[in-house]
Short mmCIF file of C-alpha atoms and ligand atoms in Angstrom, two decimals:
data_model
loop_
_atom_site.label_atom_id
_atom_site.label_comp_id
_atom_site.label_asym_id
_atom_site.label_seq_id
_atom_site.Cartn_x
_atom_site.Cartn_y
_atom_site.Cartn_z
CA UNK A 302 -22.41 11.69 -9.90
CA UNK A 303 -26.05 11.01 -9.30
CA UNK A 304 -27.50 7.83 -8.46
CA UNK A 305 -30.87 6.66 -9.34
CA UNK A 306 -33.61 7.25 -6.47
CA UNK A 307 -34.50 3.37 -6.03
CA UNK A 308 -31.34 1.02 -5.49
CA UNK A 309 -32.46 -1.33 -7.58
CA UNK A 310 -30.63 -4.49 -9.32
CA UNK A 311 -32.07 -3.80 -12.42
CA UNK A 312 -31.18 -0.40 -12.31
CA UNK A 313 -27.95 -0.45 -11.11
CA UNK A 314 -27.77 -2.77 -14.28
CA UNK A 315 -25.31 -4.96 -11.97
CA UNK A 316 -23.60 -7.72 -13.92
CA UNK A 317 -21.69 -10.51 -11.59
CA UNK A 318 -19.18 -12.79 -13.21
CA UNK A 319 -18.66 -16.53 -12.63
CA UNK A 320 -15.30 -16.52 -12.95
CA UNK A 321 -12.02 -14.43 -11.67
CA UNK A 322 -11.02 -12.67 -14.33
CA UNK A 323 -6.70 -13.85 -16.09
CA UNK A 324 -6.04 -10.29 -15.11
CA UNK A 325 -6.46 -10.74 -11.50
CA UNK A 326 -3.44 -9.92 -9.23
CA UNK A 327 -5.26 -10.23 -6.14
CA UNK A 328 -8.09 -12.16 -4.82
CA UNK A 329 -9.30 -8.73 -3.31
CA UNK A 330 -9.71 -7.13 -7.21
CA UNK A 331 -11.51 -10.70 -8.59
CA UNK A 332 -14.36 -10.22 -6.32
CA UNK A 333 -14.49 -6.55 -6.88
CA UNK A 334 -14.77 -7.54 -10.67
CA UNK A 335 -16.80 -10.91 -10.10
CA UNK A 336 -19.65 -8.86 -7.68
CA UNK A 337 -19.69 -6.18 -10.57
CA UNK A 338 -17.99 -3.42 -8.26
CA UNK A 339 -15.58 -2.96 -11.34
CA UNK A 340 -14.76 -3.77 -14.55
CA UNK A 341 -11.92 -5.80 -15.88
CA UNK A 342 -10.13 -2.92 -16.64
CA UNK A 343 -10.33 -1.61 -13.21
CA UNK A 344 -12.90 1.44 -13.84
CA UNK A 345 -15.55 1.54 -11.23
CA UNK A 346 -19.32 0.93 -12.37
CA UNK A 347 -22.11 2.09 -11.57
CA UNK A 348 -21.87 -0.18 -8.04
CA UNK A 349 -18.87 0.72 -7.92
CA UNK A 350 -19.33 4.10 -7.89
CA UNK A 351 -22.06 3.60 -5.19
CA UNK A 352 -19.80 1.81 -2.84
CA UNK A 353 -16.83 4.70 -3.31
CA UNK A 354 -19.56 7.32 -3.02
CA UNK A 355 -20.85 5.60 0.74
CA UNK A 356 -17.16 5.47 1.68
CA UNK A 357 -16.96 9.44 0.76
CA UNK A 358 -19.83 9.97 3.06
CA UNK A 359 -18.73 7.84 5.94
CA UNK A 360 -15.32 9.97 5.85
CA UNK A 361 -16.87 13.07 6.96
CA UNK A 362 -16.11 10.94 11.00
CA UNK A 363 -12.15 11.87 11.14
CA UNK A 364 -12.15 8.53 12.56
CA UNK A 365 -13.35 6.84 9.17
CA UNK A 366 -10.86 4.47 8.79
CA UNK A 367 -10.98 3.03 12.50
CA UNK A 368 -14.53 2.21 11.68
CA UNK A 369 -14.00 0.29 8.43
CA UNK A 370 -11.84 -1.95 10.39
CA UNK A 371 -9.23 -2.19 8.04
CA UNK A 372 -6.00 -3.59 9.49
CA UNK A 373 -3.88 -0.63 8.33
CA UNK A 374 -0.43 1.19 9.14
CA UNK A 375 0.26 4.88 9.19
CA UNK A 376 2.53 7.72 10.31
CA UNK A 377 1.68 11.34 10.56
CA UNK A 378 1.60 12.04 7.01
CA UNK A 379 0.22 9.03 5.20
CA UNK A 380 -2.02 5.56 5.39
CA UNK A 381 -1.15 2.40 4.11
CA UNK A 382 -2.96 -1.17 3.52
CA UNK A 383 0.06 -3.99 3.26
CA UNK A 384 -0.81 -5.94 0.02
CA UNK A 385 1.39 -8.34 -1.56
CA UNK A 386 0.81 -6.17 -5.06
CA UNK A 387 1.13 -2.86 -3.32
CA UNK A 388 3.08 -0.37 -5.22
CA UNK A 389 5.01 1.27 -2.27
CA UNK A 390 7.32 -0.28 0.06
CA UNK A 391 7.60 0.84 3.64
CA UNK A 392 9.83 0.08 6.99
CA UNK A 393 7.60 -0.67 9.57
CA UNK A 394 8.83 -1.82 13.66
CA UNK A 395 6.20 -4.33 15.04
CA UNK A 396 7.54 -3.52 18.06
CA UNK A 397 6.17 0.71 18.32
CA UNK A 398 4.52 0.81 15.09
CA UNK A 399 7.55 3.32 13.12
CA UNK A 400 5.90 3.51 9.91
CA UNK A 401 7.49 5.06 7.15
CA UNK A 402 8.35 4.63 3.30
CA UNK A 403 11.65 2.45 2.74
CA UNK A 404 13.53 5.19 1.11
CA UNK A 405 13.25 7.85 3.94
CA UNK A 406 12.74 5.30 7.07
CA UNK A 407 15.56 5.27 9.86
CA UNK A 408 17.33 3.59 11.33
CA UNK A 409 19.83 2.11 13.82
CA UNK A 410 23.49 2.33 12.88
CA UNK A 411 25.84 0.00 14.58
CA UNK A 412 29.23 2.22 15.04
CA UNK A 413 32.11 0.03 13.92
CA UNK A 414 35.08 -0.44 16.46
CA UNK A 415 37.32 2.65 16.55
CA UNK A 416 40.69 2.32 15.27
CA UNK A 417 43.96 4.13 14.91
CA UNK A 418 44.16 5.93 11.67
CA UNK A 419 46.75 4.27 9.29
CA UNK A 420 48.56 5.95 6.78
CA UNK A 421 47.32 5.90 3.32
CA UNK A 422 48.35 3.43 1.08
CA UNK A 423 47.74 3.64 -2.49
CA UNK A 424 46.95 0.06 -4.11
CA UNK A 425 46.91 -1.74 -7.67
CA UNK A 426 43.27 -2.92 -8.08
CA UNK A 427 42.42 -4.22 -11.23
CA UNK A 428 39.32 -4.22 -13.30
CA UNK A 429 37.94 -3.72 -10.07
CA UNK A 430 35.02 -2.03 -10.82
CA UNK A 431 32.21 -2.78 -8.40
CA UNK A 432 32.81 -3.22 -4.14
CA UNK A 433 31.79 -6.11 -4.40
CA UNK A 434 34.91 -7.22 -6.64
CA UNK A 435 37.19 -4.46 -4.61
CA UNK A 436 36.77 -6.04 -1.33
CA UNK A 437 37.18 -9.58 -2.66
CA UNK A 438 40.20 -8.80 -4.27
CA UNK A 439 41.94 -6.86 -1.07
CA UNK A 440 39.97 -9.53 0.92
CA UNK A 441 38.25 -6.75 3.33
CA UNK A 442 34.97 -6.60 4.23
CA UNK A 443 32.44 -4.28 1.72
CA UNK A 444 31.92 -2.18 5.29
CA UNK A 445 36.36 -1.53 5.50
CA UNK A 446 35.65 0.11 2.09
CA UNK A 447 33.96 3.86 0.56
CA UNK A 448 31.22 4.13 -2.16
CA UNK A 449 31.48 7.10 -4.21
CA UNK A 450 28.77 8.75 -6.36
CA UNK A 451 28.20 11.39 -7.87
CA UNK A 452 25.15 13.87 -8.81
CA UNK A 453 24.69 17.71 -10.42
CA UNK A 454 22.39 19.87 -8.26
CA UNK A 455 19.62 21.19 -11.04
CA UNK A 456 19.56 23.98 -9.71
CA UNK A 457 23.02 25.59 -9.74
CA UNK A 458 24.67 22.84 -11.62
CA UNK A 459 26.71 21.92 -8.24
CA UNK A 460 28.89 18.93 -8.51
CA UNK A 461 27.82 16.94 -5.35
CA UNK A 462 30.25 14.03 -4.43
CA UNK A 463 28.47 11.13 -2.35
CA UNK A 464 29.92 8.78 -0.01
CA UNK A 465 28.43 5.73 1.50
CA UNK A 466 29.99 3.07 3.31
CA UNK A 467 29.92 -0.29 0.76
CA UNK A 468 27.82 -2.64 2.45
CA UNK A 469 25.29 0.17 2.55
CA UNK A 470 22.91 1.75 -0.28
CA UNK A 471 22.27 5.52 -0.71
CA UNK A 472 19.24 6.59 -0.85
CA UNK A 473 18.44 9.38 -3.01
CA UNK A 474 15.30 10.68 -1.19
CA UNK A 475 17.39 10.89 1.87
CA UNK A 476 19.98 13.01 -0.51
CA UNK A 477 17.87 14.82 -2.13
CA UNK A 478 16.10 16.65 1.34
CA UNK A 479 19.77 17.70 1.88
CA UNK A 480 21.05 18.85 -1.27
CA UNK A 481 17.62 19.43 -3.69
CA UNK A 482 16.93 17.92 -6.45
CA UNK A 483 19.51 16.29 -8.60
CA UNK A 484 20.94 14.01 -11.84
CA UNK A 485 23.94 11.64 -12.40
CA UNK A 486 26.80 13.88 -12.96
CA UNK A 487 28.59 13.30 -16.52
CA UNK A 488 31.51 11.92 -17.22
CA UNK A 489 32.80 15.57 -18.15
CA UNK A 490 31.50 16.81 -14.81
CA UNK A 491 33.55 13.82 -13.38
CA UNK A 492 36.39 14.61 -14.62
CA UNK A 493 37.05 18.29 -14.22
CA UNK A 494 36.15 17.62 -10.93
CA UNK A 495 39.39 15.75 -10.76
CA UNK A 496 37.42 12.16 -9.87
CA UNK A 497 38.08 9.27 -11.79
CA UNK A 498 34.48 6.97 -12.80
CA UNK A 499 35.11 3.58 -11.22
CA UNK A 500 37.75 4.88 -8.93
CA UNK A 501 36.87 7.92 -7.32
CA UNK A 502 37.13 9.44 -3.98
CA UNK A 503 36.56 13.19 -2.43
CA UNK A 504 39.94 13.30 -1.41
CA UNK A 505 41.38 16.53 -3.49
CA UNK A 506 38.51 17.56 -5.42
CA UNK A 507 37.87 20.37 -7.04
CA UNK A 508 34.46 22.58 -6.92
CA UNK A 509 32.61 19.50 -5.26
CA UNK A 510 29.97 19.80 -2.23
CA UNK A 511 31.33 16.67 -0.36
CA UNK A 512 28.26 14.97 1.36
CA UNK A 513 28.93 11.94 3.52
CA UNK A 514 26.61 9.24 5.86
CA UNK A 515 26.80 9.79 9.25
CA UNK A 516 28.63 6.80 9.56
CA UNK A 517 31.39 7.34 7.72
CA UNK A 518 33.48 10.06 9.87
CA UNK A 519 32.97 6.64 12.48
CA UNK A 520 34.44 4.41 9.93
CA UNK A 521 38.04 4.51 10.21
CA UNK A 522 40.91 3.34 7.54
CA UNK A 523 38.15 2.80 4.13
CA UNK A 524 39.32 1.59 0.78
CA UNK A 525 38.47 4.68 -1.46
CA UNK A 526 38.98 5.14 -5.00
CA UNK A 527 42.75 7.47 -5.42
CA UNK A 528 41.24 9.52 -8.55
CA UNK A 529 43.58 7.54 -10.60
CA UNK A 530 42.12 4.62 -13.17
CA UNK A 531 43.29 0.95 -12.11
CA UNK A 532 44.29 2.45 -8.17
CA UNK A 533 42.76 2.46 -4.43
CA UNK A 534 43.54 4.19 -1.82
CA UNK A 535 44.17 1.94 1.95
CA UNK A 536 43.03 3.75 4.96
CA UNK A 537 41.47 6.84 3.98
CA UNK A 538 40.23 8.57 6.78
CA UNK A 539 37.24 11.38 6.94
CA UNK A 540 38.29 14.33 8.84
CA UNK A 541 42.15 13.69 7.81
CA UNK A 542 42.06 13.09 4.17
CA UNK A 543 38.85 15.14 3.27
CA UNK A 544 36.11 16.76 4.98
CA UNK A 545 32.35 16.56 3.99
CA UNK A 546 30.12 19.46 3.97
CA UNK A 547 27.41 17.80 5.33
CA UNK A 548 27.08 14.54 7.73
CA UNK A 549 23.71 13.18 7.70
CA UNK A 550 21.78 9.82 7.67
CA UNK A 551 21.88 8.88 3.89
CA UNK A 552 21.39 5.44 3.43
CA UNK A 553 18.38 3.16 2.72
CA UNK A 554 17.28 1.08 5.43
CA UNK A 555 16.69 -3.19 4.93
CA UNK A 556 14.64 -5.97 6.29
CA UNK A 557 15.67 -6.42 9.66
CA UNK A 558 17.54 -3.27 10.17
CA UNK A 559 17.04 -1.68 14.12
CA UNK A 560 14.39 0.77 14.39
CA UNK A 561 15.70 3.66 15.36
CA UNK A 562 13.07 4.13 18.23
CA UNK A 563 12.95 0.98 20.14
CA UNK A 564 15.76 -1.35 18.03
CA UNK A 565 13.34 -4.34 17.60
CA UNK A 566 13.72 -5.73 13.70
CA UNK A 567 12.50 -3.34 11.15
CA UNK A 568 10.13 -4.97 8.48
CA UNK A 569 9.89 -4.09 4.35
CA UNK A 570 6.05 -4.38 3.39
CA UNK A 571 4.78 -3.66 0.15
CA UNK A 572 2.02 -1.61 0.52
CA UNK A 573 -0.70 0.63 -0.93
CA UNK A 574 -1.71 4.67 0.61
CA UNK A 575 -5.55 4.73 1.50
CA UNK A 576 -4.64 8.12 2.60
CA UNK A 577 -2.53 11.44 3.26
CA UNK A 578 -2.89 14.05 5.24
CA UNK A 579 -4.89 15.77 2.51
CA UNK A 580 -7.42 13.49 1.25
CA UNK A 581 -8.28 9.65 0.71
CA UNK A 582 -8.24 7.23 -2.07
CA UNK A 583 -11.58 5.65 -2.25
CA UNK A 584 -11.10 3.20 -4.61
CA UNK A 585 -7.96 1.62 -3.03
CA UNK A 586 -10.12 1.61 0.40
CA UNK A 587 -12.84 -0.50 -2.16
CA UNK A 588 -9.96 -2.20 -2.86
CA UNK A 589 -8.02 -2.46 0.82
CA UNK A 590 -11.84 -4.05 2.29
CA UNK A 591 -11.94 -6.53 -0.74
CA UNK A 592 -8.81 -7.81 0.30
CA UNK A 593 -9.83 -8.02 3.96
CA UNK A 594 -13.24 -9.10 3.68
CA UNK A 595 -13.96 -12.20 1.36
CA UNK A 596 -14.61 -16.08 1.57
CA UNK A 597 -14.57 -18.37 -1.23
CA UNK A 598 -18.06 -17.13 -2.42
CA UNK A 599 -17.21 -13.21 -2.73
CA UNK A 600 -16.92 -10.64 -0.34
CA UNK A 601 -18.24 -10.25 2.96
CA UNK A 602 -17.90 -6.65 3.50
CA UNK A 603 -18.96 -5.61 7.24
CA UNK A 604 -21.72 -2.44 8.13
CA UNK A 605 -21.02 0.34 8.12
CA UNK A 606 -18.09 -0.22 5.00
CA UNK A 607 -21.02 -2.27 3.16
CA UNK A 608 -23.03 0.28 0.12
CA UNK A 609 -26.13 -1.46 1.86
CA UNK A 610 -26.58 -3.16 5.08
CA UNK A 611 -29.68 -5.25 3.01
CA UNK A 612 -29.67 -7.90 0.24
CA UNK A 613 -33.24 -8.11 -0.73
CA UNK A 614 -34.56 -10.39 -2.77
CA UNK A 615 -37.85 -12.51 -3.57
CA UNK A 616 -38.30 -15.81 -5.36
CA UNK A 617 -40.66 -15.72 -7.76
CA UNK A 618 -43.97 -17.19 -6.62
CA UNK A 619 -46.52 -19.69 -8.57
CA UNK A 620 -49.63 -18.34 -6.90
CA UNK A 621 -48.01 -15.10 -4.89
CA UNK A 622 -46.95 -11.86 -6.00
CA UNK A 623 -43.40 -12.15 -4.15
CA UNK A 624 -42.00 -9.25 -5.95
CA UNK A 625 -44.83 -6.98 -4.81
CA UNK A 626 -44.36 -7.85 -1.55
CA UNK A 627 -40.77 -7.69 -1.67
CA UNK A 628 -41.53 -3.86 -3.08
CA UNK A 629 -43.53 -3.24 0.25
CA UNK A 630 -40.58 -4.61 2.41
CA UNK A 631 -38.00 -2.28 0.43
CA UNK A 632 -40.38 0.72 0.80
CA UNK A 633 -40.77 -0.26 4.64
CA UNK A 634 -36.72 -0.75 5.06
CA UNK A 635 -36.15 2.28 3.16
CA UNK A 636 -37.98 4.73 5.02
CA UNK A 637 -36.88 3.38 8.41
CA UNK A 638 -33.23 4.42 7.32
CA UNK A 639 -31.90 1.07 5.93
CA UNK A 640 -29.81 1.03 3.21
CA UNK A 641 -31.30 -1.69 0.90
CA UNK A 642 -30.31 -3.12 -2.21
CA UNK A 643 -33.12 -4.71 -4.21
CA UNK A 644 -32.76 -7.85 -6.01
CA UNK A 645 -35.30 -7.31 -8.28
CA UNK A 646 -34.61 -9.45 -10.95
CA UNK A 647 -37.46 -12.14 -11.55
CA UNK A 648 -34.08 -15.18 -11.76
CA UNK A 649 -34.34 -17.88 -9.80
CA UNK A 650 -33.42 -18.12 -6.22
CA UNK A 651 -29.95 -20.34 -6.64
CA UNK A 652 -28.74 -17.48 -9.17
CA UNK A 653 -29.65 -14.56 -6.76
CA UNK A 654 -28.33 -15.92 -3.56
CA UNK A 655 -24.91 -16.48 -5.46
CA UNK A 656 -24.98 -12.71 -6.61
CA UNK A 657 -25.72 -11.54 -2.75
CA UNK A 658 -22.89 -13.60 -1.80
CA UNK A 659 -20.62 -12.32 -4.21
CA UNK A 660 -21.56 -8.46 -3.62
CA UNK A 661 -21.40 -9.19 -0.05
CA UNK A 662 -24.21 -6.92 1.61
CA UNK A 663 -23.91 -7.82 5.35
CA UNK A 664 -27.80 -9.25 5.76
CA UNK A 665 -29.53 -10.94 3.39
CA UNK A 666 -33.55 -11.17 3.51
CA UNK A 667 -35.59 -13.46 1.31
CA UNK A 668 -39.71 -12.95 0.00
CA UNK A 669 -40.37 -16.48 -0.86
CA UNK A 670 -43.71 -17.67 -1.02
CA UNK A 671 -44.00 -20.90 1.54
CA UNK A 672 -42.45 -18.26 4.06
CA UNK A 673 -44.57 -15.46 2.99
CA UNK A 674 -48.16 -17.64 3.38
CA UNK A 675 -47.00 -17.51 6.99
CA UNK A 676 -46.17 -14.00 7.21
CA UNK A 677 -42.57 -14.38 7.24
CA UNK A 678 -39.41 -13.52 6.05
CA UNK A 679 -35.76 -15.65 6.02
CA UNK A 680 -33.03 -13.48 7.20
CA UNK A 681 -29.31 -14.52 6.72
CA UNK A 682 -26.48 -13.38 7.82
CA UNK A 683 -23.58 -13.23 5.20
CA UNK A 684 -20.72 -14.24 7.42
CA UNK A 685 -23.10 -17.24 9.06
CA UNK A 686 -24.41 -20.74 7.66
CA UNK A 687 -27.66 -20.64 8.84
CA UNK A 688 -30.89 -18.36 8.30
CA UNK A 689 -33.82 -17.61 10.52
CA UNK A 690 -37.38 -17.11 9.94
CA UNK A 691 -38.59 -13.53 10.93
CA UNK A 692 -42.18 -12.02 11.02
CA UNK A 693 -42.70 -9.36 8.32
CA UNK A 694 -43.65 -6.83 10.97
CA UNK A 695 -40.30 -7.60 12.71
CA UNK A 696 -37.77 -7.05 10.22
CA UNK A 697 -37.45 -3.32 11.09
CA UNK A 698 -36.64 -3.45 14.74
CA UNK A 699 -34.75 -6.57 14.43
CA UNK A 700 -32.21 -4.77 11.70
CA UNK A 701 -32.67 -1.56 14.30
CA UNK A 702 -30.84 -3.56 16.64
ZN1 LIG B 839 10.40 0.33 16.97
#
């Protein structure tokens, strides 16, 4: 898009809000609506766009994001901000930084005890329908038992028979890199398989690719189902009873789990991408420095992520033309490279210094009269309670700096 030539309140037809608006999930997204960044229905405005636009620019330095300093996580392939809202959820170590989305993250497996194989024993169980209510009612631990399920390959209509250990979840990313894509198998496709729903196991199986966590073949003696409605099967063993097709890591990792690099605590953040490999998401960067850069009067967005470095703005004068002067100053800024947004609205000075709060330009300069009829200027920091008094002819090389 094109943006006008002078960056100009007026122009940019900015319009700040007093208050947050009910749709608000973060405090990051009200002062992106209240500083008139966006609107309430999240669509960028014409700020908005400005602001994305600068961050487009800035990304042409591969080391963009390192600039912005945004307190993000990453692995090879993708970028992530942690926000409470975030969409994603990923396994991170704090320990060596292992970064990667819940569903395909690692992790380190604790090999039970080895034990002598028992023979199998095939059990009564009951409307005994979940692990959790098998395990209580043999009284074994959800890891003594197997958790069966099963999937049809798309492509080749494949019934694929799952097993996971029961104090574990699969996870079907981590399934579906092994096998391809896939849906819940039918209850037809169950059963001419020769598994029964609710109480099913891979032992004797017909036409099935068997696919099994790597921890199972360590996990000796495991309630399974016995193919038979109302029965378990004691002690089944992989490798004696059945054999899997493939062995591979195929369960979701949890809070706390050991990374599989260092074995400090995994964490679960919920997160949102600012980037892949490919390209970057501008308006969840907006977003990402909104979040990290805000007080309680708006956002306090730091150079170079700011659209401008320069708040400018003049109080309208009783005997001075404040505006005019102001005009010269933007001019002056402009051509020396500074990236200046112009307050030119002729409000008074209480409203505008609220709006330069909220949009959160890191310097704000004031054209006031009393100042002016001594040829100065105030200069404030956004981030700092006090202002200073500069010479006209000094604002240049002291925003050079
Ligand atoms: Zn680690």
């Amino acid at each position: 898009m094109t943006f006008p030539g002078t960056m100009k309140y007026r122009k940019l037809n900015i319009q700040t809000q007093r208050e947050a608006p009910n749709n608000a999930r973060t405090e990051g997204f009200a002062f992106l609506v209240r500083a008139g960044y966006l609107t309430r229905e999240n669509v960028p405005t014409l700020l908005g766009e400005y602001a994305i636009n600068h961050l487009r620019d800035l990304s042409n330095d591969p080391s963009f994001l390192f600039h912005l300093s945004l307190p993000f996580i990453s692995n090879v392939a993708e970028t992530f901000f942690p926000v409470a809202t975030g969409s994603i959820e990923v396994a991170q170590c704090p320990s060596c930084q292992y970064t990667e989305r819940l569903e395909l993250a690692r992790f380190a497996k604790t090999a039970p005890a080895q034990e002598a194989e028992l023979p199998l024993e095939k059990v009564l169980t009951p409307d005994c329908h979940t692990i959790e209510a098998l395990a209580n009612f043999l009284d074994v631990p959800k890891e003594k038992t197997a958790k069966a399920l099963m999937y049809t390959r798309l492509t080749d209509n494949k019934f694929i028979f799952v097993v996971v250990r029961g104090d574990m979840q699969l996870s079907e990313a981590k399934l579906r890199q092994h096998v391809g894509d896939i849906r819940p198998a039918t209850a037809e496709e169950i059963e001419s398989s020769g598994a029964a729903a609710g109480y099913a196991s891979p032992i004797a199986l017909k036409d099935a690719l068997i696919v099994v966590d790597d921890l199972i073949p360590q996990s000796q003696n495991l309630v399974a189902g016995a193919n038979e409605t109302g029965y378990h099967l004691k002690n089944t063993n992989h490798g004696r009873d059945y054999s899997a097709e493939i062995v591979a890591d195929l369960v979701q990792a949890k809070e706390g789990d050991a990374c599989f690099n260092c074995e400090n605590h995994l964490s679960v953040l919920s997160v949102m991408r600012l980037a892949t490999r490919k390209e970057y998401d501008f308006e969840n960067i907006l977003l990402a420095l909104a979040e990290t850069y805000h007080d309680t009067k708006g956002l306090t967005l730091p150079h170079p992520a700011a659209p401008f470095d320069v708040y400018l703005m003049h109080i309208p004068g009783r005997e001075m033309d404040t505006r005019g002067k102001a005009e010269e100053i933007y001019n002056t800024l402009q051509n020396a490279g500074i990236s200046v947004l112009f307050d030119d609205r002729d409000e008074r000075a209480g409203v505008k210094f609220n709006d330069a709060d909220l949009i959160g330009c890191p310097i704000r300069v004031t054209v006031g009269e009393k100042n002016l009829k001594e040829g100065k200027i105030e200069l404030k920091k956004r981030t700092e309670a006090n202002s200073q008094l500069l010479a006209v002819g000094e604002t240049v090389p002291f925003l050079k700096k």
